[in-house]
Amino acid sequence: MDPPLIPSLISASKCFGGWQKRFCHASTTLNCDMRFSLFLPPEAETGPVPVLYWLSGLTCTDENFVQKAGAQRIAAELGLAILAPDTSPRGPEVPGDPEGAWDFGLGAGFYVDATEQPWARHYRMHDYVTRELPDLAEAVFPLSDRRAIAGHSMGGHGALVAALRHPGRYCSVSAFSPIANPMACPWGEKAFSRYLGPDRRTWAAWDSCALLAKAQEKLPLLIDQGDADDFRKSQLRPEALQKAATAAGHPLTLRLQTGYDHSYFFIASFIEDHLRHHAKALG
Amino acid sequence: MDPPLIPSLISASKCFGGWQKRFCHASTTLNCDMRFSLFLPPEAETGPVPVLYWLSGLTCTDENFVQKAGAQRIAAELGLAILAPDTSPRGPEVPGDPEGAWDFGLGAGFYVDATEQPWARHYRMHDYVTRELPDLAEAVFPLSDRRAIAGHSMGGHGALVAALRHPGRYCSVSAFSPIANPMACPWGEKAFSRYLGPDRRTWAAWDSCALLAKAQEKLPLLIDQGDADDFRKSQLRPEALQKAATAAGHPLTLRLQTGYDHSYFFIASFIEDHLRHHAKALG
């Protein structure tokens, strides 16, 4: 294996005694240049720290969580790094939605590995966030191999699927308002039919509800869902996940938060609980 | 006096048990429609709460602080509302910088009341943030008349000037990286020469250092300044404010924070100290 190319620094700001940094690198998985954001807590100056991978939702980049969630305060206290990748491949060579929609293509990689053309050359976000990026980041930054994963909406789906597909790779997983059953919602059906093709049998490998039914590892799931979220019933379907978890005997804490919507104001309100949950599992 | 027109609600998201809202209203001071953001803590459901007016910096709108500072968590705990206005008049009828620069005109009202044409018809941000907006907000929202004021950069200048020009109107004042001596820095000289005209004698009424020399009320100033802030020496000049405060015997706590820059990552790191400072003064 060739040594990973050092990512180039775009910006660095001191934040709660640690550093919020942003990098660019050439991704061999996605065949394009990618940006990612990394928060390093003060403890990272003296040795490797555990890391939370955060996957964002539709239309986001690596910057939304970093700017809006208020997570650095708690991550600094807990000695936790946070690595936030972008939500799709990027660049002029990457095809987007033919109609220019925001729910497919650029900003909407859905954290799957596409098998269909013209998507398969670039849209391999699952492999990128679960393998290439951790391999790179853990080689060049002061990060340990103790990993947690979390995300919001499309990124909540991505985090659950990452943990369910890779037993042992993550110490903990959580999600805000995840697309819990993408095989059975309009956003998921649009994305999967294009990235994965029309055969729905191949979709099950990327659906949390389907994966739960045969999960070997019973990693507890922590999920927060706002009950005033406009996407809850049509797109997110937390009840389907609850049903699948019950059927499989899989531990799930699903918290329905009264009055909260789909925004980052919701995430900011409860991110502390999630970071403490992850820190406890990371040890 | 006519009763104030009720602002129209643009959005509302539950946040830390309170509500982050955004409104639009017709400003009679600025002769244009304006947007502002208001955080109401849970206590506002049962009665009026004190309010912090937050003034943002160059290029910002009412949304930057709301999205990036992480202030709602502490404001909710302390029972404090936060009202964030925009940084200039807006709209197609409002003239901007003739060369399209970002340091004058739209997003750069500098919190003065312009006397020169074509600016005087719209650019009256001082009167707007110290009189029209509080009169409106305190009439239609559950806000008491106990006020604090704070801001960042251009907005730090605006907050200091507001407090120094209106003894008794604010219980407390603080600033991050304020433009402390605008008469003597390029940003301030550009803005003041256009909004106020070439006679520098009129500028002193809008310069914190000049105002400090004759302040009747000795309201303590709390200021945080990053020592890695690229604008510190050329534009912000905290040392000039320190000198003016010492000469006037005016209480000033100026904290130079090692390694921090001019960004919202700096503000987020220390906003809790500022909110606790204000809450103490507000009682």
PDB file of N, CA and C in Angstrom, chain B residues 4-92:
ATOM      1  N   PRO B   4     -46.887  49.962  17.015  1.00  0.00           N
ATOM      2  CA  PRO B   4     -45.942  49.347  16.068  1.00  0.00           C
ATOM      3  C   PRO B   4     -46.616  48.238  15.261  1.00  0.00           C
ATOM      4  N   LEU B   5     -46.238  48.145  14.012  1.00  0.00           N
ATOM      5  CA  LEU B   5     -46.742  47.051  13.183  1.00  0.00           C
ATOM      6  C   LEU B   5     -46.163  45.736  13.691  1.00  0.00           C
ATOM      7  N   ILE B   6     -46.988  44.728  13.742  1.00  0.00           N
ATOM      8  CA  ILE B   6     -46.520  43.418  14.202  1.00  0.00           C
ATOM      9  C   ILE B   6     -45.559  42.851  13.149  1.00  0.00           C
ATOM     10  N   PRO B   7     -44.373  42.455  13.552  1.00  0.00           N
ATOM     11  CA  PRO B   7     -43.463  41.826  12.587  1.00  0.00           C
ATOM     12  C   PRO B   7     -44.038  40.495  12.105  1.00  0.00           C
ATOM     13  N   SER B   8     -43.760  40.147  10.865  1.00  0.00           N
ATOM     14  CA  SER B   8     -44.275  38.867  10.361  1.00  0.00           C
ATOM     15  C   SER B   8     -43.228  37.765  10.551  1.00  0.00           C
ATOM     16  N   LEU B   9     -43.718  36.607  10.963  1.00  0.00           N
ATOM     17  CA  LEU B   9     -42.831  35.481  11.288  1.00  0.00           C
ATOM     18  C   LEU B   9     -42.323  34.820  10.007  1.00  0.00           C
ATOM     19  N   ILE B  10     -41.011  34.672   9.902  1.00  0.00           N
ATOM     20  CA  ILE B  10     -40.413  33.965   8.750  1.00  0.00           C
ATOM     21  C   ILE B  10     -40.200  32.491   9.091  1.00  0.00           C
ATOM     22  N   SER B  11     -39.686  32.237  10.292  1.00  0.00           N
ATOM     23  CA  SER B  11     -39.418  30.850  10.689  1.00  0.00           C
ATOM     24  C   SER B  11     -39.352  30.754  12.207  1.00  0.00           C
ATOM     25  N   ALA B  12     -39.558  29.553  12.705  1.00  0.00           N
ATOM     26  CA  ALA B  12     -39.477  29.295  14.155  1.00  0.00           C
ATOM     27  C   ALA B  12     -39.010  27.866  14.369  1.00  0.00           C
ATOM     28  N   SER B  13     -37.965  27.693  15.155  1.00  0.00           N
ATOM     29  CA  SER B  13     -37.458  26.358  15.488  1.00  0.00           C
ATOM     30  C   SER B  13     -37.267  26.259  16.988  1.00  0.00           C
ATOM     31  N   LYS B  14     -37.760  25.196  17.549  1.00  0.00           N
ATOM     32  CA  LYS B  14     -37.512  24.957  18.965  1.00  0.00           C
ATOM     33  C   LYS B  14     -36.021  24.713  19.164  1.00  0.00           C
ATOM     34  N   CYS B  15     -35.472  25.264  20.244  1.00  0.00           N
ATOM     35  CA  CYS B  15     -34.022  25.211  20.448  1.00  0.00           C
ATOM     36  C   CYS B  15     -33.734  25.285  21.942  1.00  0.00           C
ATOM     37  N   PHE B  16     -33.145  24.249  22.502  1.00  0.00           N
ATOM     38  CA  PHE B  16     -32.830  24.201  23.931  1.00  0.00           C
ATOM     39  C   PHE B  16     -34.046  24.545  24.776  1.00  0.00           C
ATOM     40  N   GLY B  17     -35.192  24.064  24.381  1.00  0.00           N
ATOM     41  CA  GLY B  17     -36.409  24.292  25.152  1.00  0.00           C
ATOM     42  C   GLY B  17     -37.073  25.633  24.891  1.00  0.00           C
ATOM     43  N   GLY B  18     -36.363  26.559  24.253  1.00  0.00           N
ATOM     44  CA  GLY B  18     -36.933  27.856  23.866  1.00  0.00           C
ATOM     45  C   GLY B  18     -37.213  27.875  22.371  1.00  0.00           C
ATOM     46  N   TRP B  19     -37.295  29.086  21.801  1.00  0.00           N
ATOM     47  CA  TRP B  19     -37.616  29.206  20.381  1.00  0.00           C
ATOM     48  C   TRP B  19     -36.677  30.180  19.690  1.00  0.00           C
ATOM     49  N   GLN B  20     -36.084  29.707  18.619  1.00  0.00           N
ATOM     50  CA  GLN B  20     -35.303  30.580  17.743  1.00  0.00           C
ATOM     51  C   GLN B  20     -36.213  31.002  16.598  1.00  0.00           C
ATOM     52  N   LYS B  21     -36.525  32.305  16.541  1.00  0.00           N
ATOM     53  CA  LYS B  21     -37.450  32.805  15.533  1.00  0.00           C
ATOM     54  C   LYS B  21     -36.786  33.857  14.654  1.00  0.00           C
ATOM     55  N   ARG B  22     -37.401  34.049  13.474  1.00  0.00           N
ATOM     56  CA  ARG B  22     -36.904  35.073  12.561  1.00  0.00           C
ATOM     57  C   ARG B  22     -38.112  35.848  12.040  1.00  0.00           C
ATOM     58  N   PHE B  23     -37.965  37.170  11.966  1.00  0.00           N
ATOM     59  CA  PHE B  23     -39.067  38.046  11.597  1.00  0.00           C
ATOM     60  C   PHE B  23     -38.658  39.022  10.499  1.00  0.00           C
ATOM     61  N   CYS B  24     -39.689  39.553   9.822  1.00  0.00           N
ATOM     62  CA  CYS B  24     -39.523  40.648   8.864  1.00  0.00           C
ATOM     63  C   CYS B  24     -40.453  41.776   9.285  1.00  0.00           C
ATOM     64  N   HIS B  25     -39.993  43.021   9.143  1.00  0.00           N
ATOM     65  CA  HIS B  25     -40.875  44.164   9.433  1.00  0.00           C
ATOM     66  C   HIS B  25     -40.447  45.354   8.576  1.00  0.00           C
ATOM     67  N   ALA B  26     -41.357  46.312   8.463  1.00  0.00           N
ATOM     68  CA  ALA B  26     -41.075  47.541   7.720  1.00  0.00           C
ATOM     69  C   ALA B  26     -40.475  48.549   8.683  1.00  0.00           C
ATOM     70  N   SER B  27     -39.218  48.911   8.469  1.00  0.00           N
ATOM     71  CA  SER B  27     -38.553  49.864   9.352  1.00  0.00           C
ATOM     72  C   SER B  27     -38.808  51.284   8.860  1.00  0.00           C
ATOM     73  N   THR B  28     -39.360  52.122   9.743  1.00  0.00           N
ATOM     74  CA  THR B  28     -39.586  53.528   9.371  1.00  0.00           C
ATOM     75  C   THR B  28     -38.299  54.343   9.504  1.00  0.00           C
ATOM     76  N   THR B  29     -37.367  53.853  10.304  1.00  0.00           N
ATOM     77  CA  THR B  29     -36.074  54.539  10.450  1.00  0.00           C
ATOM     78  C   THR B  29     -35.200  54.321   9.226  1.00  0.00           C
ATOM     79  N   LEU B  30     -35.218  53.114   8.726  1.00  0.00           N
ATOM     80  CA  LEU B  30     -34.312  52.761   7.625  1.00  0.00           C
ATOM     81  C   LEU B  30     -34.999  52.836   6.256  1.00  0.00           C
ATOM     82  N   ASN B  31     -36.314  53.044   6.265  1.00  0.00           N
ATOM     83  CA  ASN B  31     -37.065  53.128   5.001  1.00  0.00           C
ATOM     84  C   ASN B  31     -36.881  51.902   4.104  1.00  0.00           C
ATOM     85  N   CYS B  32     -36.956  50.730   4.738  1.00  0.00           N
ATOM     86  CA  CYS B  32     -36.883  49.471   3.978  1.00  0.00           C
ATOM     87  C   CYS B  32     -37.394  48.349   4.876  1.00  0.00           C
ATOM     88  N   ASP B  33     -37.625  47.202   4.288  1.00  0.00           N
ATOM     89  CA  ASP B  33     -37.985  46.024   5.080  1.00  0.00           C
ATOM     90  C   ASP B  33     -36.725  45.438   5.709  1.00  0.00           C
ATOM     91  N   MET B  34     -36.846  45.025   6.950  1.00  0.00           N
ATOM     92  CA  MET B  34     -35.695  44.463   7.665  1.00  0.00           C
ATOM     93  C   MET B  34     -36.049  43.123   8.285  1.00  0.00           C
ATOM     94  N   ARG B  35     -35.034  42.286   8.385  1.00  0.00           N
ATOM     95  CA  ARG B  35     -35.186  41.015   9.085  1.00  0.00           C
ATOM     96  C   ARG B  35     -34.408  41.060  10.394  1.00  0.00           C
ATOM     97  N   PHE B  36     -34.916  40.365  11.386  1.00  0.00           N
ATOM     98  CA  PHE B  36     -34.146  40.190  12.619  1.00  0.00           C
ATOM     99  C   PHE B  36     -34.437  38.821  13.203  1.00  0.00           C
ATOM    100  N   SER B  37     -33.527  38.334  14.048  1.00  0.00           N
ATOM    101  CA  SER B  37     -33.682  37.037  14.705  1.00  0.00           C
ATOM    102  C   SER B  37     -33.843  37.239  16.195  1.00  0.00           C
ATOM    103  N   LEU B  38     -34.676  36.410  16.795  1.00  0.00           N
ATOM    104  CA  LEU B  38     -34.962  36.534  18.224  1.00  0.00           C
ATOM    105  C   LEU B  38     -34.954  35.152  18.857  1.00  0.00           C
ATOM    106  N   PHE B  39     -34.116  34.971  19.871  1.00  0.00           N
ATOM    107  CA  PHE B  39     -34.199  33.751  20.676  1.00  0.00           C
ATOM    108  C   PHE B  39     -34.978  34.055  21.945  1.00  0.00           C
ATOM    109  N   LEU B  40     -36.008  33.270  22.195  1.00  0.00           N
ATOM    110  CA  LEU B  40     -36.790  33.390  23.427  1.00  0.00           C
ATOM    111  C   LEU B  40     -36.526  32.164  24.290  1.00  0.00           C
ATOM    112  N   PRO B  41     -36.042  32.361  25.513  1.00  0.00           N
ATOM    113  CA  PRO B  41     -35.780  31.214  26.401  1.00  0.00           C
ATOM    114  C   PRO B  41     -37.098  30.660  26.930  1.00  0.00           C
ATOM    115  N   PRO B  42     -37.080  29.477  27.526  1.00  0.00           N
ATOM    116  CA  PRO B  42     -38.317  28.889  28.052  1.00  0.00           C
ATOM    117  C   PRO B  42     -39.075  29.831  28.999  1.00  0.00           C
ATOM    118  N   GLU B  43     -38.354  30.617  29.803  1.00  0.00           N
ATOM    119  CA  GLU B  43     -39.001  31.522  30.761  1.00  0.00           C
ATOM    120  C   GLU B  43     -39.910  32.539  30.091  1.00  0.00           C
ATOM    121  N   ALA B  44     -39.683  32.835  28.818  1.00  0.00           N
ATOM    122  CA  ALA B  44     -40.488  33.846  28.137  1.00  0.00           C
ATOM    123  C   ALA B  44     -41.938  33.404  27.978  1.00  0.00           C
ATOM    124  N   GLU B  45     -42.203  32.114  28.202  1.00  0.00           N
ATOM    125  CA  GLU B  45     -43.597  31.657  28.103  1.00  0.00           C
ATOM    126  C   GLU B  45     -44.443  32.104  29.289  1.00  0.00           C
ATOM    127  N   THR B  46     -43.775  32.496  30.366  1.00  0.00           N
ATOM    128  CA  THR B  46     -44.537  32.870  31.561  1.00  0.00           C
ATOM    129  C   THR B  46     -44.385  34.339  31.938  1.00  0.00           C
ATOM    130  N   GLY B  47     -43.589  35.103  31.186  1.00  0.00           N
ATOM    131  CA  GLY B  47     -43.458  36.521  31.513  1.00  0.00           C
ATOM    132  C   GLY B  47     -42.280  37.146  30.812  1.00  0.00           C
ATOM    133  N   PRO B  48     -42.169  38.486  30.911  1.00  0.00           N
ATOM    134  CA  PRO B  48     -41.094  39.181  30.202  1.00  0.00           C
ATOM    135  C   PRO B  48     -39.711  38.789  30.720  1.00  0.00           C
ATOM    136  N   VAL B  49     -38.768  38.693  29.798  1.00  0.00           N
ATOM    137  CA  VAL B  49     -37.392  38.339  30.147  1.00  0.00           C
ATOM    138  C   VAL B  49     -36.454  39.454  29.680  1.00  0.00           C
ATOM    139  N   PRO B  50     -35.300  39.599  30.316  1.00  0.00           N
ATOM    140  CA  PRO B  50     -34.319  40.582  29.838  1.00  0.00           C
ATOM    141  C   PRO B  50     -33.749  40.165  28.492  1.00  0.00           C
ATOM    142  N   VAL B  51     -33.168  41.135  27.782  1.00  0.00           N
ATOM    143  CA  VAL B  51     -32.767  40.861  26.404  1.00  0.00           C
ATOM    144  C   VAL B  51     -31.361  41.384  26.119  1.00  0.00           C
ATOM    145  N   LEU B  52     -30.595  40.549  25.452  1.00  0.00           N
ATOM    146  CA  LEU B  52     -29.284  40.959  24.934  1.00  0.00           C
ATOM    147  C   LEU B  52     -29.427  41.309  23.460  1.00  0.00           C
ATOM    148  N   TYR B  53     -29.053  42.534  23.104  1.00  0.00           N
ATOM    149  CA  TYR B  53     -28.987  42.917  21.695  1.00  0.00           C
ATOM    150  C   TYR B  53     -27.598  42.555  21.181  1.00  0.00           C
ATOM    151  N   TRP B  54     -27.561  41.772  20.114  1.00  0.00           N
ATOM    152  CA  TRP B  54     -26.277  41.349  19.536  1.00  0.00           C
ATOM    153  C   TRP B  54     -26.097  41.992  18.164  1.00  0.00           C
ATOM    154  N   LEU B  55     -24.987  42.705  17.995  1.00  0.00           N
ATOM    155  CA  LEU B  55     -24.691  43.380  16.722  1.00  0.00           C
ATOM    156  C   LEU B  55     -23.557  42.647  16.013  1.00  0.00           C
ATOM    157  N   SER B  56     -23.807  42.208  14.790  1.00  0.00           N
ATOM    158  CA  SER B  56     -22.807  41.425  14.070  1.00  0.00           C
ATOM    159  C   SER B  56     -21.865  42.300  13.249  1.00  0.00           C
ATOM    160  N   GLY B  57     -20.880  41.643  12.649  1.00  0.00           N
ATOM    161  CA  GLY B  57     -19.812  42.347  11.960  1.00  0.00           C
ATOM    162  C   GLY B  57     -20.022  42.434  10.457  1.00  0.00           C
ATOM    163  N   LEU B  58     -19.032  42.990   9.781  1.00  0.00           N
ATOM    164  CA  LEU B  58     -19.043  43.185   8.330  1.00  0.00           C
ATOM    165  C   LEU B  58     -19.432  41.909   7.598  1.00  0.00           C
ATOM    166  N   THR B  59     -20.264  42.058   6.591  1.00  0.00           N
ATOM    167  CA  THR B  59     -20.765  40.994   5.693  1.00  0.00           C
ATOM    168  C   THR B  59     -21.848  40.111   6.327  1.00  0.00           C
ATOM    169  N   CYS B  60     -22.074  40.235   7.649  1.00  0.00           N
ATOM    170  CA  CYS B  60     -23.043  39.350   8.309  1.00  0.00           C
ATOM    171  C   CYS B  60     -24.477  39.821   8.075  1.00  0.00           C
ATOM    172  N   THR B  61     -25.419  38.914   8.363  1.00  0.00           N
ATOM    173  CA  THR B  61     -26.833  39.236   8.484  1.00  0.00           C
ATOM    174  C   THR B  61     -27.231  38.941   9.935  1.00  0.00           C
ATOM    175  N   ASP B  62     -28.525  38.924  10.192  1.00  0.00           N
ATOM    176  CA  ASP B  62     -29.009  38.541  11.523  1.00  0.00           C
ATOM    177  C   ASP B  62     -28.771  37.065  11.822  1.00  0.00           C
ATOM    178  N   GLU B  63     -28.380  36.274  10.830  1.00  0.00           N
ATOM    179  CA  GLU B  63     -28.332  34.819  11.019  1.00  0.00           C
ATOM    180  C   GLU B  63     -26.987  34.292  11.512  1.00  0.00           C
ATOM    181  N   ASN B  64     -25.892  35.009  11.261  1.00  0.00           N
ATOM    182  CA  ASN B  64     -24.578  34.438  11.576  1.00  0.00           C
ATOM    183  C   ASN B  64     -24.435  34.052  13.042  1.00  0.00           C
ATOM    184  N   PHE B  65     -24.745  35.003  13.915  1.00  0.00           N
ATOM    185  CA  PHE B  65     -24.599  34.740  15.347  1.00  0.00           C
ATOM    186  C   PHE B  65     -25.510  33.606  15.785  1.00  0.00           C
ATOM    187  N   VAL B  66     -26.738  33.638  15.273  1.00  0.00           N
ATOM    188  CA  VAL B  66     -27.758  32.648  15.625  1.00  0.00           C
ATOM    189  C   VAL B  66     -27.310  31.231  15.278  1.00  0.00           C
ATOM    190  N   GLN B  67     -26.648  31.099  14.128  1.00  0.00           N
ATOM    191  CA  GLN B  67     -26.256  29.776  13.650  1.00  0.00           C
ATOM    192  C   GLN B  67     -24.904  29.321  14.190  1.00  0.00           C
ATOM    193  N   LYS B  68     -24.014  30.259  14.496  1.00  0.00           N
ATOM    194  CA  LYS B  68     -22.621  29.873  14.735  1.00  0.00           C
ATOM    195  C   LYS B  68     -22.102  30.055  16.158  1.00  0.00           C
ATOM    196  N   ALA B  69     -22.761  30.849  16.973  1.00  0.00           N
ATOM    197  CA  ALA B  69     -22.160  31.195  18.267  1.00  0.00           C
ATOM    198  C   ALA B  69     -22.467  30.181  19.363  1.00  0.00           C
ATOM    199  N   GLY B  70     -23.499  29.371  19.174  1.00  0.00           N
ATOM    200  CA  GLY B  70     -23.858  28.423  20.229  1.00  0.00           C
ATOM    201  C   GLY B  70     -24.362  29.098  21.497  1.00  0.00           C
ATOM    202  N   ALA B  71     -24.985  30.264  21.350  1.00  0.00           N
ATOM    203  CA  ALA B  71     -25.390  31.047  22.520  1.00  0.00           C
ATOM    204  C   ALA B  71     -26.703  30.586  23.140  1.00  0.00           C
ATOM    205  N   GLN B  72     -27.533  29.896  22.366  1.00  0.00           N
ATOM    206  CA  GLN B  72     -28.874  29.574  22.868  1.00  0.00           C
ATOM    207  C   GLN B  72     -28.842  28.671  24.100  1.00  0.00           C
ATOM    208  N   ARG B  73     -27.891  27.767  24.153  1.00  0.00           N
ATOM    209  CA  ARG B  73     -27.806  26.857  25.303  1.00  0.00           C
ATOM    210  C   ARG B  73     -27.709  27.643  26.609  1.00  0.00           C
ATOM    211  N   ILE B  74     -26.830  28.621  26.621  1.00  0.00           N
ATOM    212  CA  ILE B  74     -26.594  29.383  27.852  1.00  0.00           C
ATOM    213  C   ILE B  74     -27.739  30.373  28.076  1.00  0.00           C
ATOM    214  N   ALA B  75     -28.213  30.985  26.999  1.00  0.00           N
ATOM    215  CA  ALA B  75     -29.330  31.929  27.125  1.00  0.00           C
ATOM    216  C   ALA B  75     -30.568  31.221  27.682  1.00  0.00           C
ATOM    217  N   ALA B  76     -30.790  29.979  27.250  1.00  0.00           N
ATOM    218  CA  ALA B  76     -31.922  29.214  27.773  1.00  0.00           C
ATOM    219  C   ALA B  76     -31.753  28.971  29.268  1.00  0.00           C
ATOM    220  N   GLU B  77     -30.550  28.631  29.659  1.00  0.00           N
ATOM    221  CA  GLU B  77     -30.271  28.380  31.082  1.00  0.00           C
ATOM    222  C   GLU B  77     -30.462  29.646  31.921  1.00  0.00           C
ATOM    223  N   LEU B  78     -30.020  30.786  31.362  1.00  0.00           N
ATOM    224  CA  LEU B  78     -30.030  32.040  32.126  1.00  0.00           C
ATOM    225  C   LEU B  78     -31.343  32.804  32.009  1.00  0.00           C
ATOM    226  N   GLY B  79     -32.256  32.343  31.145  1.00  0.00           N
ATOM    227  CA  GLY B  79     -33.526  33.055  30.974  1.00  0.00           C
ATOM    228  C   GLY B  79     -33.372  34.381  30.255  1.00  0.00           C
ATOM    229  N   LEU B  80     -32.509  34.383  29.252  1.00  0.00           N
ATOM    230  CA  LEU B  80     -32.140  35.607  28.548  1.00  0.00           C
ATOM    231  C   LEU B  80     -32.589  35.505  27.091  1.00  0.00           C
ATOM    232  N   ALA B  81     -33.277  36.531  26.585  1.00  0.00           N
ATOM    233  CA  ALA B  81     -33.578  36.600  25.157  1.00  0.00           C
ATOM    234  C   ALA B  81     -32.383  37.208  24.427  1.00  0.00           C
ATOM    235  N   ILE B  82     -32.253  36.870  23.143  1.00  0.00           N
ATOM    236  CA  ILE B  82     -31.196  37.478  22.322  1.00  0.00           C
ATOM    237  C   ILE B  82     -31.828  37.991  21.037  1.00  0.00           C
ATOM    238  N   LEU B  83     -31.672  39.290  20.800  1.00  0.00           N
ATOM    239  CA  LEU B  83     -32.224  39.886  19.585  1.00  0.00           C
ATOM    240  C   LEU B  83     -31.071  40.302  18.679  1.00  0.00           C
ATOM    241  N   ALA B  84     -31.030  39.720  17.489  1.00  0.00           N
ATOM    242  CA  ALA B  84     -29.939  39.985  16.540  1.00  0.00           C
ATOM    243  C   ALA B  84     -30.489  40.678  15.298  1.00  0.00           C
ATOM    244  N   PRO B  85     -30.212  41.978  15.136  1.00  0.00           N
ATOM    245  CA  PRO B  85     -30.623  42.668  13.904  1.00  0.00           C
ATOM    246  C   PRO B  85     -29.667  42.379  12.751  1.00  0.00           C
ATOM    247  N   ASP B  86     -30.041  42.803  11.574  1.00  0.00           N
ATOM    248  CA  ASP B  86     -29.155  42.766  10.406  1.00  0.00           C
ATOM    249  C   ASP B  86     -28.087  43.860  10.569  1.00  0.00           C
ATOM    250  N   THR B  87     -27.120  43.884   9.658  1.00  0.00           N
ATOM    251  CA  THR B  87     -25.984  44.803   9.802  1.00  0.00           C
ATOM    252  C   THR B  87     -26.064  46.035   8.909  1.00  0.00           C
ATOM    253  N   SER B  88     -27.143  46.170   8.165  1.00  0.00           N
ATOM    254  CA  SER B  88     -27.331  47.367   7.318  1.00  0.00           C
ATOM    255  C   SER B  88     -28.763  47.359   6.838  1.00  0.00           C
ATOM    256  N   PRO B  89     -29.236  48.504   6.313  1.00  0.00           N
ATOM    257  CA  PRO B  89     -30.485  48.451   5.561  1.00  0.00           C
ATOM    258  C   PRO B  89     -30.310  47.517   4.365  1.00  0.00           C
ATOM    259  N   ARG B  90     -31.428  47.017   3.854  1.00  0.00           N
ATOM    260  CA  ARG B  90     -31.385  46.047   2.746  1.00  0.00           C
ATOM    261  C   ARG B  90     -32.467  46.362   1.726  1.00  0.00           C
ATOM    262  N   GLY B  91     -32.288  45.839   0.544  1.00  0.00           N
ATOM    263  CA  GLY B  91     -33.334  45.912  -0.471  1.00  0.00           C
ATOM    264  C   GLY B  91     -32.869  46.652  -1.717  1.00  0.00           C
ATOM    265  N   PRO B  92     -33.620  46.489  -2.797  1.00  0.00           N
ATOM    266  CA  PRO B  92     -33.207  47.079  -4.080  1.00  0.00           C
ATOM    267  C   PRO B  92     -33.147  48.606  -4.045  1.00  0.00           C
TER     268      PRO B  92
END
